[in-house]
Every structure is written in structure tokens, then in C-alpha cells.
mmCIF file of C-alpha atoms in Angstrom:
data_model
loop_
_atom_site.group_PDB
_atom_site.id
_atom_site.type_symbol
_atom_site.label_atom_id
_atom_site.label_comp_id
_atom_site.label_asym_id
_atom_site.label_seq_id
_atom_site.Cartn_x
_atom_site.Cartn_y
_atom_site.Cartn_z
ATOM 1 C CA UNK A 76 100.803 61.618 -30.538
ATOM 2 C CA UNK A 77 97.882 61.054 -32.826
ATOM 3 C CA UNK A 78 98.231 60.886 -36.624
ATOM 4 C CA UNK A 79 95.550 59.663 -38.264
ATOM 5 C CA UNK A 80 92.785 61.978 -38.645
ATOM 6 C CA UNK A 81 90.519 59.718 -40.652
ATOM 7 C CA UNK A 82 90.143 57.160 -37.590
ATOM 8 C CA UNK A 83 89.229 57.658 -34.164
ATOM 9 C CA UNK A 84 91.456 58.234 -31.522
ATOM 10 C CA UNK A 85 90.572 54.926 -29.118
ATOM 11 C CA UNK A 86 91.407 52.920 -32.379
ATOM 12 C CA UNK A 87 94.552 54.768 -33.260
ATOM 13 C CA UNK A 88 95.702 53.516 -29.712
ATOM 14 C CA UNK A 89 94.162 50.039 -30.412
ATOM 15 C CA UNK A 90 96.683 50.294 -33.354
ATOM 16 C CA UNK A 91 99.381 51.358 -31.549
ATOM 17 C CA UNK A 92 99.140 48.445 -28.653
ATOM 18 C CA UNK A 93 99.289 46.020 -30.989
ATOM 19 C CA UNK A 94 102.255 47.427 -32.753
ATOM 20 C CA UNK A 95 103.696 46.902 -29.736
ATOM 21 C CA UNK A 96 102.381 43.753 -29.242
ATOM 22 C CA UNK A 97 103.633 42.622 -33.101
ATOM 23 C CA UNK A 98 107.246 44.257 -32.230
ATOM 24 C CA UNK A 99 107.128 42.410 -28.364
ATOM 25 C CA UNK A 100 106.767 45.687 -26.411
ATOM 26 C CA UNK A 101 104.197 43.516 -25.123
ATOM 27 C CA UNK A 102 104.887 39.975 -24.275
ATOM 28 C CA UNK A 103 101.937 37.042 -24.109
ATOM 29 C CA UNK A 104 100.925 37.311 -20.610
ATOM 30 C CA UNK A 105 102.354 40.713 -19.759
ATOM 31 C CA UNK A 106 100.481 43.024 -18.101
ATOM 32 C CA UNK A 107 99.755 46.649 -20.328
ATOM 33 C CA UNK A 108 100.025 50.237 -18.485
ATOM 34 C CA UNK A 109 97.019 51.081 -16.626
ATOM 35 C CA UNK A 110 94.277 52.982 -18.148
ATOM 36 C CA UNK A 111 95.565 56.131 -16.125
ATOM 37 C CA UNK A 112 99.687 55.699 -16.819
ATOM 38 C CA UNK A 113 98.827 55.089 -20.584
ATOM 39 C CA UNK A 114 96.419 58.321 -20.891
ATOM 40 C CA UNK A 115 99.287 60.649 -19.416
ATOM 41 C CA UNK A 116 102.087 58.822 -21.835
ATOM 42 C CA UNK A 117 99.464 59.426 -24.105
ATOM 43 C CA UNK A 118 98.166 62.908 -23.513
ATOM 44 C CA UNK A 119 94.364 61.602 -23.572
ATOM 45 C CA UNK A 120 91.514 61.226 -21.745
ATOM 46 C CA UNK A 121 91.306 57.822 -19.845
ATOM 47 C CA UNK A 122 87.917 57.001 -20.979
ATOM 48 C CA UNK A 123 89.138 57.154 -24.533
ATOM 49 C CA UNK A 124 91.839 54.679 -23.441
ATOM 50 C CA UNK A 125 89.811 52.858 -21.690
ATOM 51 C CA UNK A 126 87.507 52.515 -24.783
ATOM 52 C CA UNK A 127 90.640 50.961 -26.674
ATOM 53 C CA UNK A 128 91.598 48.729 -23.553
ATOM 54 C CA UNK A 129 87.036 47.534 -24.554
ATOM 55 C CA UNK A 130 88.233 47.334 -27.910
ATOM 56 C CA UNK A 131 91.187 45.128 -27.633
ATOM 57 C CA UNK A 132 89.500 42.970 -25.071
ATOM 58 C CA UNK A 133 86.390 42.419 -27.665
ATOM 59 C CA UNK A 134 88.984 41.212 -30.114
ATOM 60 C CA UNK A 135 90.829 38.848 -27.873
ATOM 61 C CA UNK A 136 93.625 40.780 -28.086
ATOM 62 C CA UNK A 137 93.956 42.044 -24.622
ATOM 63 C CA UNK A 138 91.916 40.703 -20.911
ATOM 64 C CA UNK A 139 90.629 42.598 -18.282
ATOM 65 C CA UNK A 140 91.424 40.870 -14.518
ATOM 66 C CA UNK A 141 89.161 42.273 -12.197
ATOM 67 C CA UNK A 142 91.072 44.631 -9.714
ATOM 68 C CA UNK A 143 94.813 43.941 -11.118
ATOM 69 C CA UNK A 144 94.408 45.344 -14.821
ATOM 70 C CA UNK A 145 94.920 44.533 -18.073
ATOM 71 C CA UNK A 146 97.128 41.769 -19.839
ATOM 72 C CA UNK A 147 98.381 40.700 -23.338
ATOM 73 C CA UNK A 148 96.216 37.391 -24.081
ATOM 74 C CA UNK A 149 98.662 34.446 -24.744
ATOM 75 C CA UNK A 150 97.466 34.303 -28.760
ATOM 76 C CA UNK A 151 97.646 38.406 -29.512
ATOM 77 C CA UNK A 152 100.459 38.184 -31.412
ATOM 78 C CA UNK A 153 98.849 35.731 -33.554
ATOM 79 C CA UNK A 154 95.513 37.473 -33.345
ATOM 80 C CA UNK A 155 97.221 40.596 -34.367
ATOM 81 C CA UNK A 156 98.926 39.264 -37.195
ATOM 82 C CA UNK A 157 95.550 37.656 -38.712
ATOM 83 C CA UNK A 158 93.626 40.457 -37.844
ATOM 84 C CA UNK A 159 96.332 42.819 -40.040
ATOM 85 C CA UNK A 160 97.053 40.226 -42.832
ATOM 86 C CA UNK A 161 92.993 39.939 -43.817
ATOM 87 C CA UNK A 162 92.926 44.106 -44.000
ATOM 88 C CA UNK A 163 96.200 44.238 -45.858
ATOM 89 C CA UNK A 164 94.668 42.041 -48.456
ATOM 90 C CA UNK A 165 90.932 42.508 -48.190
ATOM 91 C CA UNK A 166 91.293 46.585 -47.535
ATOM 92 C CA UNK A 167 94.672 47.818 -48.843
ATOM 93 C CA UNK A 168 96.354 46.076 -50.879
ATOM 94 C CA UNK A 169 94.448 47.272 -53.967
ATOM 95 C CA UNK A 170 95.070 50.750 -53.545
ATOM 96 C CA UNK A 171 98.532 50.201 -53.632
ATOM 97 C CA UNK A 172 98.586 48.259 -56.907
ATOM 98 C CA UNK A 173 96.586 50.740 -58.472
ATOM 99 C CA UNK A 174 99.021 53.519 -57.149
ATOM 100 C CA UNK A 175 101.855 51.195 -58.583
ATOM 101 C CA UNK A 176 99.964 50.906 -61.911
ATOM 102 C CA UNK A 177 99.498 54.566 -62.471
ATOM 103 C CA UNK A 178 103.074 55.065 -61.266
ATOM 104 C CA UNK A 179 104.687 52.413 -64.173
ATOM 105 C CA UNK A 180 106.336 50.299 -61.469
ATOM 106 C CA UNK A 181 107.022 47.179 -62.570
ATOM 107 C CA UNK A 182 106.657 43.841 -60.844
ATOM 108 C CA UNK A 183 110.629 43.576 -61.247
ATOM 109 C CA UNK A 184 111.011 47.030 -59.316
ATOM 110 C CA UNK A 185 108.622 46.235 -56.301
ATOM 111 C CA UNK A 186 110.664 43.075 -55.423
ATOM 112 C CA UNK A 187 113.587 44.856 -55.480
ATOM 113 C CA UNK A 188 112.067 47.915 -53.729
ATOM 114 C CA UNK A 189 110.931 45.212 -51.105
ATOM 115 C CA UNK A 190 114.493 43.313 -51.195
ATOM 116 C CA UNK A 191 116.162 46.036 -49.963
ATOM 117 C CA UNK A 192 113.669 47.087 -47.505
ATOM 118 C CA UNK A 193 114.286 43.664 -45.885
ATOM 119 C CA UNK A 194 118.116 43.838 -45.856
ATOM 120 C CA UNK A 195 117.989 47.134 -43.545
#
């Protein structure tokens, strides 16, 4: 299940719920797995999933409702999207030029690397 050693488990889950929530697993308004159902599908402890529920919630991603659960907030998929654009370009973006430079791909080659990754 987990594949990321350098993070921590609760956010590798964070990561993976809004995945879900980018690909519409998850709709605005829809309730997520309880922290007990999504520990067993997970094969972790519920505290650390309830840690990434904390997480989520903190971010405005997710809300709690006492006593019924947990639910996609109507502007995660926005949230989501923001959240991943600013570390694509603040975080990661520059290690991948730099792994293009050394590499001698050209400008010309990434667009049509990336043109054909959009026609599959």
C-alpha cells in the first residue's frame, strides 16, 4: 500500500484522498470511508488514518460532522488543485529541469514527450 518512504504514512494517505478527490472518487459533498473501513482497505492503524482525516480537515480539504463522519468539502477539488499546482512549481519543478538539462532534452522533445502523454 505505502510507497513513499521519505514521507509519513498519515500524509501518504492525505495524498492518496485527494487523488481521489482530483480523479472524482470523491465527489464535493460525499461522504469518505470511515476512519475504521479505510484503515482495513488500507492495512493501517486507525489513528494514523485518523491523523490524515486531522490533516485534510486542517486544510479544508475534508469536514468532520459530529457523529455521522467525514465529507469531501464543496471546494476540495479546487483546494487540491492549488494546493498541488504551488508545490509543483515552488517544490518540484526545478528538479525536473535540472534532470532534463543534464539529460540533453530539449524544449522541442518535452512538448512532444507531453503531447503524447495527453493523447493516451
Amino acid at each position: 500500500m505505502i510507497s513513499d518512504n521519505n514521507k509519513a504514512i498519515y500524509l501518504q494517505i492525505a495524498d492518496r484522498i485527494c487523488d481521489d478527490i482530483l480523479e472524482g472518487k470523491y465527489e464535493p459533498g460525499g461522504r469518505l470511508p470511515s476512519v475504521r473501513d479505510c484503515a482495513a482497505s488500507m492495512e493501517v492503524n486507525a489513528n494514523t488514518v485518523m491523523r490524515s482525516y486531522d490533516h485534510l480537515a486542517s486544510m479544508g480539504i475534508i469536514a468532520n460532522r459530529r457523529g455521522i463522519g467525514y465529507f469531501v468539502d464543496d471546494n476540495a477539488h479546487d483546494t487540491v488543485k492549488q494546493l498541488r499546482t504551488r508545490q509543483l512549481l515552488e517544490d518540484e519543478i526545478y528538479d525536473v529541469f535540472r534532470r532534463l538539462a543534464q539529460l540533453g532534452i530539449t524544449p522541442a522533445q518535452l512538448m512532444e514527450f507531453y503531447t503524447q502523454y495527453l493523447s493516451k
